[in-house]
Coordinates of N, CA and C in Angstrom, one line a residue:
M1 N 95.3 15.4 106.2 CA 95.6 16.5 106.1 C 94.2 17.4 106.0
F2 N 93.4 17.1 105.2 CA 92.1 17.8 105.0 C 91.2 17.8 106.4
E3 N 91.3 16.5 107.0 CA 90.4 16.5 108.3 C 91.1 17.3 109.3
L4 N 92.4 17.4 109.5 CA 93.0 18.2 110.5 C 92.7 19.8 110.1
F5 N 92.7 20.1 109.0 CA 92.2 21.5 108.6 C 90.7 21.8 108.9
I6 N 89.8 20.7 108.6 CA 88.6 21.0 108.9 C 88.3 21.2 110.4
L7 N 89.1 20.4 111.2 CA 88.8 20.3 112.6 C 89.5 21.8 113.3
L8 N 90.7 22.2 112.6 CA 91.0 23.3 113.1 C 90.0 24.5 112.9
V9 N 89.5 24.5 111.7 CA 88.5 25.6 111.4 C 87.4 25.6 112.3
L10 N 86.8 24.4 112.5 CA 85.7 24.1 113.5 C 86.0 24.5 115.0
A11 N 87.2 24.3 115.3 CA 87.6 24.8 116.5 C 87.7 26.4 116.7
H12 N 88.2 26.8 115.5 CA 88.3 28.1 115.5 C 87.0 29.1 115.5
L13 N 86.0 28.4 114.8 CA 84.6 29.0 115.0 C 84.0 28.8 116.5
V14 N 84.4 27.7 117.1 CA 84.0 27.7 118.5 C 84.5 28.6 119.4
A15 N 85.9 28.8 119.2 CA 86.5 29.8 120.1 C 86.2 31.2 119.7
D16 N 86.0 31.6 118.6 CA 85.7 32.8 118.1 C 84.2 33.2 118.4
Y17 N 83.3 32.3 118.1 CA 81.9 32.6 118.3 C 81.1 32.1 119.5
V18 N 81.6 31.0 119.9 CA 80.9 30.3 121.2 C 81.5 30.9 122.4
F19 N 82.7 30.7 122.5 CA 83.6 31.0 123.7 C 83.9 32.6 123.8
Q20 N 83.8 33.3 122.9 CA 84.2 34.8 123.0 C 83.0 35.5 123.3
T21 N 82.9 35.9 124.6 CA 81.8 36.8 125.0 C 81.9 38.2 124.6
D22 N 80.9 39.0 124.7 CA 80.7 40.3 124.4 C 82.0 41.0 125.2
S23 N 82.1 40.7 126.5 CA 83.2 41.2 127.2 C 84.4 41.1 126.6
I24 N 84.7 39.9 126.2 CA 86.0 39.6 125.6 C 86.2 40.4 124.3
A25 N 85.2 40.3 123.5 CA 85.1 41.1 122.1 C 85.5 42.5 122.3
L26 N 84.9 43.1 123.3 CA 85.1 44.6 123.7 C 86.4 44.9 124.3
G27 N 86.7 44.1 125.3 CA 87.9 44.1 126.3 C 89.1 44.0 125.6
K28 N 89.3 43.3 124.5 CA 90.5 42.9 123.8 C 90.8 44.2 122.9
N29 N 89.9 45.1 122.7 CA 90.1 46.3 121.8 C 90.9 47.3 122.5
N30 N 92.2 47.7 122.2 CA 92.9 48.5 122.8 C 92.5 50.0 122.6
T31 N 91.6 50.2 121.7 CA 91.1 51.7 121.5 C 90.0 52.0 122.3
L32 N 89.5 51.2 123.1 CA 88.3 51.3 124.1 C 89.0 51.8 125.5
D33 N 88.2 52.4 126.4 CA 88.6 52.7 127.6 C 88.6 51.4 128.5
P34 N 90.1 51.1 129.0 CA 90.1 49.9 129.8 C 89.3 50.0 131.1
A35 N 89.1 51.1 131.6 CA 88.5 51.2 133.0 C 87.0 50.6 132.8
K36 N 86.5 50.7 131.6 CA 85.1 50.1 131.5 C 85.0 48.6 131.7
F37 N 86.1 47.9 131.5 CA 86.2 46.4 131.5 C 86.9 45.8 132.6
G38 N 87.6 46.8 133.6 CA 88.2 46.2 134.7 C 89.6 46.0 134.6
V39 N 90.1 45.5 133.4 CA 91.5 45.2 133.1 C 91.9 45.7 131.9
N40 N 93.2 45.7 131.6 CA 93.6 46.2 130.3 C 93.3 45.3 129.2
W41 N 93.3 45.8 128.1 CA 93.0 45.2 127.0 C 94.0 44.0 126.5
Y42 N 95.2 43.9 127.0 CA 96.0 42.9 126.7 C 95.8 41.5 127.5
Y43 N 95.1 41.7 128.7 CA 94.7 40.5 129.4 C 93.6 39.8 128.6
W44 N 92.6 40.6 128.2 CA 91.4 40.0 127.3 C 92.1 39.5 125.9
M45 N 93.0 40.3 125.3 CA 93.4 39.6 124.0 C 94.2 38.2 124.3
S46 N 95.1 38.4 125.2 CA 96.0 37.2 125.7 C 95.3 36.0 126.0
S47 N 93.9 36.1 126.8 CA 93.2 35.0 127.0 C 92.4 34.4 125.9
H48 N 92.1 35.4 125.0 CA 91.3 35.1 123.8 C 92.3 34.2 122.9
A49 N 93.4 34.7 122.7 CA 94.4 34.1 121.9 C 95.0 32.7 122.4
A50 N 95.0 32.4 123.8 CA 95.4 31.4 124.5 C 94.2 30.3 124.4
T51 N 92.9 30.7 124.2 CA 91.8 29.9 124.1 C 92.0 29.1 122.8
H52 N 92.4 29.9 121.6 CA 92.5 29.4 120.4 C 93.7 28.5 120.3
S53 N 94.9 28.9 120.9 CA 96.0 28.1 121.0 C 95.9 26.9 121.8
L54 N 95.0 26.7 122.7 CA 94.7 25.6 123.5 C 94.1 24.7 122.6
F55 N 93.0 25.0 121.5 CA 92.4 24.2 120.8 C 93.5 23.6 119.7
V56 N 94.4 24.5 119.3 CA 95.4 24.0 118.3 C 96.2 23.0 118.9
Y57 N 96.5 23.1 120.3 CA 97.5 22.2 120.9 C 96.7 20.8 121.1
I58 N 95.3 20.9 121.4 CA 94.6 19.7 121.6 C 94.7 19.0 120.3
L59 N 94.3 19.5 119.2 CA 94.2 18.9 117.9 C 95.5 18.5 117.3
T60 N 96.6 19.3 117.4 CA 97.8 18.8 116.9 C 98.9 18.3 117.9
M61 N 98.9 18.4 119.3 CA 99.7 18.1 120.2 C 101.1 18.6 119.7
N62 N 101.2 19.8 119.3 CA 102.4 20.4 118.7 C 102.7 21.7 119.3
I63 N 103.7 21.8 120.2 CA 103.7 23.1 120.9 C 104.1 24.3 120.0
W64 N 104.8 24.1 118.9 CA 105.1 25.1 117.8 C 103.9 25.4 117.2
A65 N 102.9 24.7 116.8 CA 101.7 25.0 116.3 C 100.8 26.0 117.3
C66 N 100.9 25.5 118.5 CA 100.3 26.3 119.5 C 100.8 27.6 119.7
L67 N 102.1 27.7 119.7 CA 102.7 29.2 119.8 C 102.4 29.9 118.6
F68 N 102.5 29.5 117.5 CA 102.2 30.2 116.4 C 100.8 30.6 116.2
E69 N 99.9 29.8 116.7 CA 98.6 30.3 116.7 C 98.4 31.3 117.8
F70 N 99.0 31.2 119.0 CA 98.9 32.4 119.9 C 99.2 33.6 119.4
A71 N 100.4 33.6 118.8 CA 101.1 34.9 118.1 C 100.3 35.6 117.1
S72 N 100.0 34.5 116.2 CA 99.2 35.0 115.0 C 97.8 35.5 115.4
H73 N 97.1 34.9 116.2 CA 95.8 35.3 116.6 C 95.8 36.6 117.2
F74 N 96.7 36.9 118.2 CA 96.9 38.1 118.8 C 97.2 39.0 118.0
I75 N 98.2 39.0 116.9 CA 98.4 40.1 115.9 C 97.3 40.2 115.1
I76 N 96.7 39.4 114.4 CA 95.5 39.4 113.5 C 94.5 40.2 114.3
D77 N 94.0 39.8 115.5 CA 93.1 40.7 116.1 C 93.3 41.9 116.6
Y78 N 94.6 42.3 117.1 CA 95.0 43.4 117.3 C 94.9 44.3 116.2
M79 N 95.4 43.9 114.9 CA 95.3 44.8 113.8 C 93.8 45.2 113.5
K80 N 92.9 44.2 113.7 CA 91.5 44.3 113.3 C 91.0 45.3 114.3
C81 N 91.3 45.2 115.4 CA 90.7 46.2 116.5 C 91.1 47.7 116.2
N82 N 92.4 47.8 115.5 CA 92.8 49.1 115.2 C 92.6 49.5 113.9
K83 N 91.5 48.7 113.3 CA 90.8 49.1 112.0 C 91.7 49.0 110.7
H84 N 92.6 48.3 110.8 CA 93.4 48.0 109.5 C 92.7 47.2 108.6
Y85 N 91.8 46.5 109.1 CA 90.8 45.7 108.1 C 89.6 45.2 108.9
G86 N 88.7 44.7 108.2 CA 87.5 44.3 108.9 C 87.3 42.9 109.1
L87 N 86.2 42.4 109.5 CA 85.9 41.0 110.1 C 86.1 39.9 108.8
H88 N 85.9 40.2 107.6 CA 86.1 39.3 106.7 C 87.5 39.1 106.3
V89 N 88.4 40.1 106.4 CA 90.0 40.0 106.3 C 90.5 39.2 107.5
D90 N 90.1 39.6 108.6 CA 90.3 38.9 109.9 C 90.2 37.5 109.8
Q91 N 89.0 37.1 109.4 CA 88.6 35.7 109.3 C 89.4 34.9 108.3
L92 N 89.7 35.6 107.1 CA 90.6 34.9 106.1 C 91.8 34.8 106.5
L93 N 92.5 35.8 107.3 CA 93.8 35.5 107.8 C 93.9 34.4 108.7
H94 N 92.9 34.3 109.6 CA 92.9 33.2 110.6 C 92.8 31.9 109.8
I95 N 92.0 31.8 108.8 CA 91.9 30.5 108.0 C 93.3 30.2 107.3
I96 N 93.9 31.2 106.7 CA 95.4 31.1 106.2 C 96.3 30.5 107.3
C97 N 96.1 31.0 108.4 CA 97.0 30.4 109.5 C 96.8 28.9 109.7
K98 N 95.5 28.4 109.6 CA 95.1 27.1 109.8 C 95.9 26.5 108.7
V99 N 95.8 26.8 107.4 CA 96.4 26.2 106.5 C 98.1 26.0 106.8
M100 N 98.5 27.1 107.3 CA 100.0 27.1 107.6 C 100.4 26.1 108.6
I101 N 99.3 26.1 109.6 CA 99.5 24.9 110.7 C 99.6 23.5 110.2
V102 N 98.5 23.2 109.3 CA 98.5 22.0 108.7 C 99.8 21.7 107.8
I103 N 100.3 22.6 107.3 CA 101.6 22.4 106.5 C 102.8 22.2 107.5
M104 N 102.7 22.8 108.4 CA 103.8 22.6 109.7 C 103.8 21.4 110.2
I105 N 102.4 20.9 110.4 CA 102.4 19.4 111.0 C 102.9 18.4 110.0
V106 N 102.5 18.6 108.7 CA 102.8 17.6 107.7 C 104.2 17.8 107.3

């Protein structure tokens, strides 16, 4: 259980900080001008959430965990982009979701 949690957190860090380019980080923000990024924010947000959900699926081989990750990551980042909370709360919510995935799997 703990090993899966650690792997999920590490995968989250890779997806959020290594694979998320500046274009993705800015493009997924629905409060910014979409013309600046070439496509609407929800394409950026969906691809970012899909990256996270792919990691979850690879680690768990569970489609429900994958879908949960996609939906929760999309919603959490959307709320952060709309300034409902900052980076620390955003990351805490993502970690809580990892705990929920582990519970779901076990």
